[in-house]
Coordinates of C-alpha atoms (C1' of nucleotides) in Angstrom, one line a residue:
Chain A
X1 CA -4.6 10.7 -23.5
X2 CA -7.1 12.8 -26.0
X3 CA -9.0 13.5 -22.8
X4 CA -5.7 14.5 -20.7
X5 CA -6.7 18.7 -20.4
X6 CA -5.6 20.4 -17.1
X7 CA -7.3 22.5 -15.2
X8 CA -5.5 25.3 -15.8
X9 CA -6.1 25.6 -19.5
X10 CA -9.6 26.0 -18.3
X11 CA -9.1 28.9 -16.0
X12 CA -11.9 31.3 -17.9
X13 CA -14.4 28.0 -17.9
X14 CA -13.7 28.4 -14.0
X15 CA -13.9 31.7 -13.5
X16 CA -17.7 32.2 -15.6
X17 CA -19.2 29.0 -14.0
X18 CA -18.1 30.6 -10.4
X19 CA -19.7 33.7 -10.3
X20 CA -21.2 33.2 -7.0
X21 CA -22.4 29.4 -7.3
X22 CA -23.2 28.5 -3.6
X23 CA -22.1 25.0 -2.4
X24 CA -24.6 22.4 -4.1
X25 CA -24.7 19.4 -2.4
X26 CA -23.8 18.6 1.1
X27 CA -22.4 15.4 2.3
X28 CA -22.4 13.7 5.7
X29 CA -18.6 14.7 6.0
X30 CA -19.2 18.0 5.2
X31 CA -21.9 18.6 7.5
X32 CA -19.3 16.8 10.1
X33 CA -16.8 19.1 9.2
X34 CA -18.8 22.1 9.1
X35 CA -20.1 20.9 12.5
X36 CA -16.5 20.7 13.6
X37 CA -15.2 24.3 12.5
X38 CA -18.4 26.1 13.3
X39 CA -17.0 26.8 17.1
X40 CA -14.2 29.2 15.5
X41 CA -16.8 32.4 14.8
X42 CA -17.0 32.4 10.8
X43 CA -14.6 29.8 10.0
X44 CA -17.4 27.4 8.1
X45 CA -18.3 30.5 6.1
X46 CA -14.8 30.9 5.4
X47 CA -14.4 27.6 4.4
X48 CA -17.4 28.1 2.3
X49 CA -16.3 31.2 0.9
X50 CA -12.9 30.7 -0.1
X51 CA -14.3 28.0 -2.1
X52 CA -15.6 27.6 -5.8
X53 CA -17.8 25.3 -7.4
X54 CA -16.7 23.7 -10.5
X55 CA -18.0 21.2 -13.2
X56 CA -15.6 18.7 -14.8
X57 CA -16.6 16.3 -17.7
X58 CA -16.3 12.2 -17.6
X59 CA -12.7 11.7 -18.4
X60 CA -11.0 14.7 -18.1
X61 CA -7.8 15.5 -16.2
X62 CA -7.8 17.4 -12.9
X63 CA -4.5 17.7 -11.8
X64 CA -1.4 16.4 -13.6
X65 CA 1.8 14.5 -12.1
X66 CA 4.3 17.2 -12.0
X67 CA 1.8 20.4 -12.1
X68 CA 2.9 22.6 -9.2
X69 CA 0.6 22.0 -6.0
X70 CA -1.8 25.1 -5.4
X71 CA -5.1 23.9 -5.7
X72 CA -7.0 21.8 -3.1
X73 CA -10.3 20.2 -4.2
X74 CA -13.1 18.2 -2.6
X75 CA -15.1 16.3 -4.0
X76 CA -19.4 17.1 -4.0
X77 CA -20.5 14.8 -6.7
X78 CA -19.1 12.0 -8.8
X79 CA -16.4 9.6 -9.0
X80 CA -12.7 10.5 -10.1
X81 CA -9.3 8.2 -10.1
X82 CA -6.0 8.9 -8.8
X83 CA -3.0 7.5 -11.1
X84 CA 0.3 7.0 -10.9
X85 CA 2.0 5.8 -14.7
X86 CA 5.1 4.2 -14.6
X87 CA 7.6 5.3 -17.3
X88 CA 6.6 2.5 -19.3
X89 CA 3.3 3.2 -19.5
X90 CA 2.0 0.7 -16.4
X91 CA -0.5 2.2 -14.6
X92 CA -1.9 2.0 -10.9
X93 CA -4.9 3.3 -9.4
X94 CA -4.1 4.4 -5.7
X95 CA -7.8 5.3 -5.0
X96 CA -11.3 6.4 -6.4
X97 CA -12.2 9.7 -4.8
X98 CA -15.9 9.4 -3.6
X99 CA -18.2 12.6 -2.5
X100 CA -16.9 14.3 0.6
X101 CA -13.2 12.9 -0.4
X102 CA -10.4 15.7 -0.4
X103 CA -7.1 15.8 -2.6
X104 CA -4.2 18.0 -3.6
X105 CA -4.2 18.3 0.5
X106 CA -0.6 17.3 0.9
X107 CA 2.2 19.5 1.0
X108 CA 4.5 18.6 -1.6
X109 CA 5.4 21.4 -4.1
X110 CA 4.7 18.9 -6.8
X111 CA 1.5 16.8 -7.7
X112 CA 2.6 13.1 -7.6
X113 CA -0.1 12.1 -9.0
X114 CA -2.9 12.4 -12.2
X115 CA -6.5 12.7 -11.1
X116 CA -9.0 11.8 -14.0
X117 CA -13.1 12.0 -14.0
X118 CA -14.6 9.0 -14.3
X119 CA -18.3 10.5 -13.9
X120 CA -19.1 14.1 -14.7
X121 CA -17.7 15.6 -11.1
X122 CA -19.0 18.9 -9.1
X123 CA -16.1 19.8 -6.9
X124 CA -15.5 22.5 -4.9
X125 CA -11.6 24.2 -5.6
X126 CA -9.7 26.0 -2.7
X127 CA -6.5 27.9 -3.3
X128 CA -3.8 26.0 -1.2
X129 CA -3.1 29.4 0.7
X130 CA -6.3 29.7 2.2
X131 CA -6.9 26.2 3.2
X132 CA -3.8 26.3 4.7
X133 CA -4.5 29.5 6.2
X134 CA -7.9 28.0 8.1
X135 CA -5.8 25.3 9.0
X136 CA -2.9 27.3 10.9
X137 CA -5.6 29.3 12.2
X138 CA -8.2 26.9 13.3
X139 CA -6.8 23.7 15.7
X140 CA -10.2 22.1 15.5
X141 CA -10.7 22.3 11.7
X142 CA -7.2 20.7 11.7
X143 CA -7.8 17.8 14.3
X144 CA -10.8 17.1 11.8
X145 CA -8.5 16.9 8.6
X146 CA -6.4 15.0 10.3
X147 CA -9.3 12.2 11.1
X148 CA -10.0 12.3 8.1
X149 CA -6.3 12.0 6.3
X150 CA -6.2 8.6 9.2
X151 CA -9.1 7.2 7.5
X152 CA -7.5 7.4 4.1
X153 CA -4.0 5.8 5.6
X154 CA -6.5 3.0 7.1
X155 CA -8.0 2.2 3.8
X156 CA -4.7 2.7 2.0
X157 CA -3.4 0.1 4.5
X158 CA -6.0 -2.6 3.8
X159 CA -5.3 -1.9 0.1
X160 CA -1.5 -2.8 0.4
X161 CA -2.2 -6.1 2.1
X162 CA -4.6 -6.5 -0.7
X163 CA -1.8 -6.2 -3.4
X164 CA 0.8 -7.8 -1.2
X165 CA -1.2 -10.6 0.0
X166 CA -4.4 -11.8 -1.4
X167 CA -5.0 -13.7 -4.5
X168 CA -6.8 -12.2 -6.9
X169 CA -10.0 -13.7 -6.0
X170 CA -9.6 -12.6 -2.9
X171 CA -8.8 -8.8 -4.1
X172 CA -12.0 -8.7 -6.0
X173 CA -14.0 -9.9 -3.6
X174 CA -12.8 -7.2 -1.1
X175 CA -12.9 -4.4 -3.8
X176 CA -17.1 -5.3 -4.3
X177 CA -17.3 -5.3 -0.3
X178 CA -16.0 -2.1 -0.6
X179 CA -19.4 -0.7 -2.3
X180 CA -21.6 -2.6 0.2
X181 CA -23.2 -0.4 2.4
X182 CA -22.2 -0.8 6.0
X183 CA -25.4 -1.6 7.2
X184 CA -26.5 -4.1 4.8
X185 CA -28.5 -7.3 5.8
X186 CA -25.9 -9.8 5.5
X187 CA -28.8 -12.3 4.3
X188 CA -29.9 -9.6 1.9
X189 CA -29.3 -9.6 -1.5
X190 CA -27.9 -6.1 -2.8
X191 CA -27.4 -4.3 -6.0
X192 CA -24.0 -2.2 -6.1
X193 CA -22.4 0.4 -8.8
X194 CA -19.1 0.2 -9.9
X195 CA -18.5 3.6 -11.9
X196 CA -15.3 2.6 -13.2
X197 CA -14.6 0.2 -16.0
X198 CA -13.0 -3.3 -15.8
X199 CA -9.2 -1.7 -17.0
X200 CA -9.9 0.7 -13.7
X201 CA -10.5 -2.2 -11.2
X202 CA -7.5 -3.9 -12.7
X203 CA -5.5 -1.6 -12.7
X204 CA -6.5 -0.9 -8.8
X205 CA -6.4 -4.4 -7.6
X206 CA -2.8 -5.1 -9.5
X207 CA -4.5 -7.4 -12.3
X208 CA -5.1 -7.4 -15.4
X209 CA -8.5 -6.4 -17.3
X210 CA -8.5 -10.4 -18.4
X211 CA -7.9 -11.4 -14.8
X212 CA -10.7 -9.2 -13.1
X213 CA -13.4 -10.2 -16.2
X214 CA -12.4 -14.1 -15.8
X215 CA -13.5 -13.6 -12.0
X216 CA -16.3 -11.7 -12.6
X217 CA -17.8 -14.6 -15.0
X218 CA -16.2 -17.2 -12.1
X219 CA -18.3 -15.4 -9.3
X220 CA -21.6 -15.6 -11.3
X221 CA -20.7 -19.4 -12.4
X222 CA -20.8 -19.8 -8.8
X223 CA -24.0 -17.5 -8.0
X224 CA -22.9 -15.1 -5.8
X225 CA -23.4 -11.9 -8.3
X226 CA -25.3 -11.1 -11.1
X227 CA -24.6 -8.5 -13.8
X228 CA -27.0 -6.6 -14.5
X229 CA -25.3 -4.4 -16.6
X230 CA -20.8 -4.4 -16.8
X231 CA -20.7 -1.9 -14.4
X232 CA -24.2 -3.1 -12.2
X233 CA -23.6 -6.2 -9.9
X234 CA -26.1 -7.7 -7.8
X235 CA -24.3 -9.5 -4.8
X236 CA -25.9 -12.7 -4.1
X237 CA -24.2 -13.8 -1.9
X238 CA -22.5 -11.8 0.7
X239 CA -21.1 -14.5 2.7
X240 CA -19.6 -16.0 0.7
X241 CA -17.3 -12.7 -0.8
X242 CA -17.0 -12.3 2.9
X243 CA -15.2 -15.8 3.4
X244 CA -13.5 -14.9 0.4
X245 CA -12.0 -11.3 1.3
X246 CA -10.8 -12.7 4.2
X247 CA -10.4 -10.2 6.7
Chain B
X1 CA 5.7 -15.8 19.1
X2 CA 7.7 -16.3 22.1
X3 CA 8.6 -12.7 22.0
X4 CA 5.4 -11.5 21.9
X5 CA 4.9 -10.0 24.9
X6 CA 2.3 -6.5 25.1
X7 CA 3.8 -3.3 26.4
X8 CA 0.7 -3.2 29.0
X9 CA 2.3 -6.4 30.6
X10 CA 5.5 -4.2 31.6
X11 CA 3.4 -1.2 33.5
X12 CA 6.2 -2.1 36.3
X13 CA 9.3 -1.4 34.4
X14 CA 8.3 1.5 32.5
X15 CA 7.7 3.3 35.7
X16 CA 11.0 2.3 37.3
X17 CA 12.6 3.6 33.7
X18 CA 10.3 6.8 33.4
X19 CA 11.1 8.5 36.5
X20 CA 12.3 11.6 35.9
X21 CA 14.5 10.7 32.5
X22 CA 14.6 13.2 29.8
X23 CA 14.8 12.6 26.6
X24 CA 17.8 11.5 25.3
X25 CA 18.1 11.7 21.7
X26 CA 17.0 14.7 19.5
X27 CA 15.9 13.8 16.2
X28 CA 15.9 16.5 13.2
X29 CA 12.0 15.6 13.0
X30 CA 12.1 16.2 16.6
X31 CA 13.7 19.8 16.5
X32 CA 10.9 20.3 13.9
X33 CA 8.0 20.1 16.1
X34 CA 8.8 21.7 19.0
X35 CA 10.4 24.4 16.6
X36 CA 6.3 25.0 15.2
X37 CA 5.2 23.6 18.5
X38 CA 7.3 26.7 20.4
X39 CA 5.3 29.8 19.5
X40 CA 2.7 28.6 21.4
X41 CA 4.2 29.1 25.3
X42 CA 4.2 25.8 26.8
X43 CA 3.8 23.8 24.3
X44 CA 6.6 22.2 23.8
X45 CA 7.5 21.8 27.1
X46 CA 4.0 20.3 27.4
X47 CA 4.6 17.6 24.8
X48 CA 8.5 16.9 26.2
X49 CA 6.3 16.6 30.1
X50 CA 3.6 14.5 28.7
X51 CA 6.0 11.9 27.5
X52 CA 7.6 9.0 29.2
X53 CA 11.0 7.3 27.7
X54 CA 10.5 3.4 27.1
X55 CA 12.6 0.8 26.3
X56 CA 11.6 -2.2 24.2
X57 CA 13.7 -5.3 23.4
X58 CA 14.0 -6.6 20.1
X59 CA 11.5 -9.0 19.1
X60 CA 8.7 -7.2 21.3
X61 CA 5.5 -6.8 20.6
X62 CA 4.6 -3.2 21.1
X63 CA 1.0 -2.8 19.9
X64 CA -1.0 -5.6 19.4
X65 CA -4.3 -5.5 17.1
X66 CA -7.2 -5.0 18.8
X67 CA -6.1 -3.5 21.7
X68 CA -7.7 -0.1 22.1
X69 CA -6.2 2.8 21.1
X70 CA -5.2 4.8 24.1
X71 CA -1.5 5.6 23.4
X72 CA 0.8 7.2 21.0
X73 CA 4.0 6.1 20.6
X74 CA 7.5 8.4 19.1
X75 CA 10.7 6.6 17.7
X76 CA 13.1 7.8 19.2
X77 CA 15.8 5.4 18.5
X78 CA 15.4 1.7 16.6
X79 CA 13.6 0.2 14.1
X80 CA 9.8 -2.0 14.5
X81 CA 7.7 -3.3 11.8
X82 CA 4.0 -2.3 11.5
X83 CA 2.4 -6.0 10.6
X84 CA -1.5 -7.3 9.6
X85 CA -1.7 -10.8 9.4
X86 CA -4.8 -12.3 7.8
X87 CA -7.0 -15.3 8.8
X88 CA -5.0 -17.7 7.6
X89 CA -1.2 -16.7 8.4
X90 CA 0.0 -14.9 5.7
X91 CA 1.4 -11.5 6.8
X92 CA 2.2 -8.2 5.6
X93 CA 4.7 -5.6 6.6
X94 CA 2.4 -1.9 6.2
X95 CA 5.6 0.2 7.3
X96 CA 9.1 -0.1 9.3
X97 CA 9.1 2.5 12.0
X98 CA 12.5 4.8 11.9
X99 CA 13.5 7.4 14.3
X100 CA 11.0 10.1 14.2
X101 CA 7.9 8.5 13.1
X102 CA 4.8 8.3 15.0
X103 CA 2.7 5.0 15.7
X104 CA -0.7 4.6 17.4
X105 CA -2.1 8.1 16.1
X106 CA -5.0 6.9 13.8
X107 CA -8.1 8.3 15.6
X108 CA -9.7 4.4 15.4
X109 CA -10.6 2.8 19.0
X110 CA -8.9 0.1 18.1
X111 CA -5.4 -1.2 16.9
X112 CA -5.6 -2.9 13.4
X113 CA -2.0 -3.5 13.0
X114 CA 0.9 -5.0 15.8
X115 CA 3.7 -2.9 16.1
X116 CA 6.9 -5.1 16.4
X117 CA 10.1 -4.1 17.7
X118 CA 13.2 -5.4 15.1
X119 CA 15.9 -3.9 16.6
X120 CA 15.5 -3.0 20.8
X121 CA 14.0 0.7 20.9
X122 CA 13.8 3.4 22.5
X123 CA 10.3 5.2 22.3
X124 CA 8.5 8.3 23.7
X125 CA 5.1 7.0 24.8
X126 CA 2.3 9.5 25.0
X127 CA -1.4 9.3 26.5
X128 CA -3.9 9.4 23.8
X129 CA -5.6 11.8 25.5
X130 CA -3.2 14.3 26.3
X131 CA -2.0 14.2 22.2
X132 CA -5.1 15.0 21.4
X133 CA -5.6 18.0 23.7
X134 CA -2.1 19.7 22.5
X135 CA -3.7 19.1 18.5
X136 CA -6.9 20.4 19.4
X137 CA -5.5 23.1 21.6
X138 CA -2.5 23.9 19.1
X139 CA -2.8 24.7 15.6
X140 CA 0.2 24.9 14.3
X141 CA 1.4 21.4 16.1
X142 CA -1.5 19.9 14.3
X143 CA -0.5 21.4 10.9
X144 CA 2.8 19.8 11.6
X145 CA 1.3 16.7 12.3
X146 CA -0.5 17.0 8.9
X147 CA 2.8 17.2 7.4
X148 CA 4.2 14.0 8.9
X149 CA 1.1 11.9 8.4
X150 CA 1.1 13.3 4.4
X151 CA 4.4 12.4 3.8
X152 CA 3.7 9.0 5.2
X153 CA 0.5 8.7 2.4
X154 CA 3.1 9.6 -0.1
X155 CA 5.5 6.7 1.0
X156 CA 2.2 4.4 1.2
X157 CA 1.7 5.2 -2.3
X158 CA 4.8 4.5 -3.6
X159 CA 4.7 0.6 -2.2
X160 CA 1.2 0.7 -3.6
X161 CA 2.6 1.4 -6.9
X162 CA 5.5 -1.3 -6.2
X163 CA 3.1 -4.0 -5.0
X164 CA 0.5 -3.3 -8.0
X165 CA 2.5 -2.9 -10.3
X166 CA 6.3 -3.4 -10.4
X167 CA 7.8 -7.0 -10.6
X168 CA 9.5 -8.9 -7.8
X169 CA 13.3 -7.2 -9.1
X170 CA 11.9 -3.7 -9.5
X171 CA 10.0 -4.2 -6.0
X172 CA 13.6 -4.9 -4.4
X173 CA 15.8 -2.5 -6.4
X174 CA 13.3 0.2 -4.8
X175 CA 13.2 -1.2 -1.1
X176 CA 17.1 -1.0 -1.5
X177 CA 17.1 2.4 -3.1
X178 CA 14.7 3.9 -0.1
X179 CA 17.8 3.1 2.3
X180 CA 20.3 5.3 0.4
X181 CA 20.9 9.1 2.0
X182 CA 19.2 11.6 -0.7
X183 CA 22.5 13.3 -0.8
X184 CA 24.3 10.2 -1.9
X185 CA 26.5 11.3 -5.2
X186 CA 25.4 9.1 -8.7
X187 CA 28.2 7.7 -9.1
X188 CA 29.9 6.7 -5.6
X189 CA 29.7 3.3 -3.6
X190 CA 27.3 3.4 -1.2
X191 CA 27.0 1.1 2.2
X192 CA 23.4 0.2 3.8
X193 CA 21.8 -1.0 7.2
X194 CA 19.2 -3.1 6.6
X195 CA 18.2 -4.0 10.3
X196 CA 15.0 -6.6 9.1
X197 CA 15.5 -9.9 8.1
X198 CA 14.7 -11.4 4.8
X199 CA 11.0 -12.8 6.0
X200 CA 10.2 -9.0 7.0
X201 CA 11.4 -8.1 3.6
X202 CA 9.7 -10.2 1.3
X203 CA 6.2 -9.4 3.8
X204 CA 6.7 -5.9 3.2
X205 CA 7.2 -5.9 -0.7
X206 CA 4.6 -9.2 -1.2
X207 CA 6.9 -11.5 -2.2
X208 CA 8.4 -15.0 -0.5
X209 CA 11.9 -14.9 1.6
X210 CA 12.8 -17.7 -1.2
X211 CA 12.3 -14.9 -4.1
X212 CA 14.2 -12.3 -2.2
X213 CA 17.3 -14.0 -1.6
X214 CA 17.0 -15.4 -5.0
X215 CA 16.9 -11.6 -6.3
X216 CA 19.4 -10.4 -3.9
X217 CA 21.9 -13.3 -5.6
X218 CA 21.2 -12.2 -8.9
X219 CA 22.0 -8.6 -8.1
X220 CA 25.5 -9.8 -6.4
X221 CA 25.8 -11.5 -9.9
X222 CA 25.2 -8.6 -12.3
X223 CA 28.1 -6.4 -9.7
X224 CA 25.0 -3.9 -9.0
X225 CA 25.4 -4.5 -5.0
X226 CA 27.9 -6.7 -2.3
X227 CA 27.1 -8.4 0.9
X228 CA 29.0 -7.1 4.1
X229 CA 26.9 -9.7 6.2
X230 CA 23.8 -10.6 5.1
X231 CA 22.0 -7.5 6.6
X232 CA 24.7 -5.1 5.2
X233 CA 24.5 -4.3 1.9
X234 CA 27.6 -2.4 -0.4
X235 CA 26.0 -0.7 -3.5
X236 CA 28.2 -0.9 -6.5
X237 CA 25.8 0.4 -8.9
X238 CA 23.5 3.3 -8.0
X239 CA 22.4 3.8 -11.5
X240 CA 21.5 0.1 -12.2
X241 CA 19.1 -0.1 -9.4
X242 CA 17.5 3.6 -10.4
X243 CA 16.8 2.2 -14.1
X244 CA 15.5 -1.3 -12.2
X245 CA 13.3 0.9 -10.4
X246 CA 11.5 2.5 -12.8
X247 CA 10.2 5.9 -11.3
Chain C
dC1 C1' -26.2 -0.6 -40.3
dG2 C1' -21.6 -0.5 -39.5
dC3 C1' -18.2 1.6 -36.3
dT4 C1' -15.8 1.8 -32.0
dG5 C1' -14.5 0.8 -27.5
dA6 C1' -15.4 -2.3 -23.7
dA7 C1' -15.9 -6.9 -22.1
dT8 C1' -15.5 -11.7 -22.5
dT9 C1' -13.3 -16.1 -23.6
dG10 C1' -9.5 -19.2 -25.1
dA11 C1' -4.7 -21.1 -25.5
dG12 C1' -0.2 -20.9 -24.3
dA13 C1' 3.9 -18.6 -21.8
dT14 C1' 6.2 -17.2 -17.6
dG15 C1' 7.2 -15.1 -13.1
dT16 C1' 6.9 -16.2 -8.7
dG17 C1' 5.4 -19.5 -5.2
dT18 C1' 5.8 -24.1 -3.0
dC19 C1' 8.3 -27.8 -1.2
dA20 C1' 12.6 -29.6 0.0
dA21 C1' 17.5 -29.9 0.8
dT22 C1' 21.8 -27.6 2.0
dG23 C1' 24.8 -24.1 4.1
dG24 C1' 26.4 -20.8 7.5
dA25 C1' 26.5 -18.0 11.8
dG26 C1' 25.8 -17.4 16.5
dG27 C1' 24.8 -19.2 21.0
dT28 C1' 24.9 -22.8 24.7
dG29 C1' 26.3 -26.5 27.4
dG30 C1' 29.4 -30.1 28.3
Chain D
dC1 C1' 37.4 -25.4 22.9
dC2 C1' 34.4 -28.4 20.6
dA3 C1' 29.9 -30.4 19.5
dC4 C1' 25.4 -29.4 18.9
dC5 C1' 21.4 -26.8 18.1
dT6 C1' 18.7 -23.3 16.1
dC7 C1' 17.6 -19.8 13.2
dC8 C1' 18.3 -17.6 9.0
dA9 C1' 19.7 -17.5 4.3
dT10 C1' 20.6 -19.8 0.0
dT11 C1' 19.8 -22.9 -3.8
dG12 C1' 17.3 -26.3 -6.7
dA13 C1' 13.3 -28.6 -9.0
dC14 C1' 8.8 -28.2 -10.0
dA15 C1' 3.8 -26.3 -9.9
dC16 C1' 0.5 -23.1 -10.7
dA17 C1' -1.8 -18.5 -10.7
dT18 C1' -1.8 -14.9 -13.5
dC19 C1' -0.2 -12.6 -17.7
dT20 C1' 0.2 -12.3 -22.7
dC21 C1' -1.5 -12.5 -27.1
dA22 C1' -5.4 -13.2 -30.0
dA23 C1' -10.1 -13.9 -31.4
dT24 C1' -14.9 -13.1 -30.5
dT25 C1' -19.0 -11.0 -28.6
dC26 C1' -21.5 -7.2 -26.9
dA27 C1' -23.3 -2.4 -26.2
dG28 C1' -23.8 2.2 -27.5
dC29 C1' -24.1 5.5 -31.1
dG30 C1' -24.0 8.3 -35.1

DNA sequence: CGCTGAATTGAGATGTGTCAATGGAGGTGG
DNA sequence: CCACCTCCATTGACACATCTCAATTCAGCG
């Protein structure tokens, strides 16, 4: 909680490190997206435009359950959490936002949600009004949106018959699967990084920090990782998290 | 599986039943869309034409995973279940489909969940392709569409939370809860439908048709609910199951 | 060098699953 | 109308995966 600032308390922060800062990075799904809107005359500039660039630090809180829902942001560079606390203080981890991932998108008045740094983050921030603006105005910059908020309920799907289904072996075998490049070799060996730390993937998968650490030391007894630092695996063995995932 | 039997295998019938039949029931979800669908001229009409009225027994298997992903269906009366079953058997329950909801609209080529019906339904069945031309065409029918599919990550969430994090009482006392109007008063009795059956109960929330009757025994005990008939469910205590819940 | 937070490991507790038996409601055929 | 069947729900006894509590180790850092 000493980290929990908002956003909004940083509003002159903002407003210096904006002074026209053009769009760093650029993912694959912003080139896509770009691609997509570029057919409405000035709409990818807009998109651009309406945009700013800002810098948040490792562990600091983005938007807060409850805050009133203005802001959208997407996501250039680093890793953040999404969090839902119970009253009691349990905690669960609906998603780690990647580069090229969106959120504050839906249209609830209120957040539902915390989102928390877990690496330093660039993100770009949009007032809701525009982005909502482009998308009234613009059917194909919608249509993409829309692909994208399917590939999110996809994911999210997989991730409830995670919780509902699979044992916890099986949940953390699907979780490191999850930072396997598509294309990999499945004979190949491959070295992954988790940014988040162990309480994170517990509290993600539904276990507990104990749990997910037993596993880890159980997948190494049985050589298919290797740490080579707590948040550095090297898979040995995809197969075999493969057959375990089960899916 | 003696029910199972794929919409595609009934081409015959829905002809016969399509010809010419309006839609029969008007949902408020319904009145909704067309209402941001109208400004556009045509559109509504378009979406109303494009459709054709099915009707689907109880028990039947609507979408089946795997199948490709050419049509999007609309509740328009009824209730199905939105199942992934792993490997091995065990099964989960991703959604129940009410009137108004949308199935089949992820932009995937294929299916990755069957769509069940529970209760015998009535549902507007669209071609892919002609969806997608009114979102891409219209852009206020895809912001509306936006709307719908957020809401649904926001439910998705919730049962994240409930499946991650909440025990097997706090699980039901919310599943219970999500069948109660939003207008219900605090303090008065309340009577609920539930149209699935315990298996489809415990699959949705992760537990074992064993532990939810157990639960739903215990909750008779403690004079928080009643049972009509074991799908009908008389709520004594309102505020009971919103502590149980927890959120 | 000690401090601090994260990760690991161990021992025991417990919530929920598994297996098995019983009960009840609805449908069907004689 | 009754007997039977089947499916679903309930209940009980026990097992076990995971949690809880507690101690130890490890890594980073001033």
């Amino acid at each position: 909680m000493a980290h929990a600032q908002t956003v909004t308390h940083q509003a002159a922060n903002y407003r210096s490190l904006n002074a026209s800062v053009a769009l760093a990075k650029t993912t694959p799904e912003d080139r896509e997206f770009k691609g997509i809107v570029v057919p409405m005359p000035g709409a990818a500039d807009c998109l651009q435009r309406i945009g700013r660039t800002v810098q948040i630090d490792r562990g600091q809180t983005v938007v807060t359950a409850g805050d009133t829902n203005t802001q959208v942001f997407k996501v250039q560079d680093g890793v953040l959490r999404v969090v839902r606390i119970l009253p009691d203080g349990r905690r669960h981890i609906a998603k780690f936002l990647n580069a090229g991932d969106f959120f504050g998108l839906s249209d609830a008045t209120e957040c539902d949600s915390n989102v928390e740094a877990i690496t330093p983050c660039t993100l770009t921030r949009y007032q809701r009004r525009d982005f909502d603006n482009l998308i009234n105005a613009d059917a194909a910059a919608g249509a993409q949106l829309l692909r994208l908020v399917f590939r999110q309920l996809d994911l999210n799907n997989r991730l409830l018959l995670s919780l509902g289904r699979k044992t916890a072996s099986e949940r953390l075998a699907s979780f490191l699967l999850s930072f396997v490049p598509r294309n990999a070799a499945t004979g190949r060996e491959t070295t992954i990084d988790l940014p988040m730390c162990r309480s994170d993937i517990a509290d993600h998968l539904g276990l507990t920090i104990e749990t997910v650490s037993r596993l880890i030391t159980k997948f190494r007894q049985r050589r298919w990782i290797n740490l080579i630092d707590s948040q550095t695996v090297r898979i040995l063995s995809l197969e075999a998290l493969e057959e375990l995932a089960a899916d």
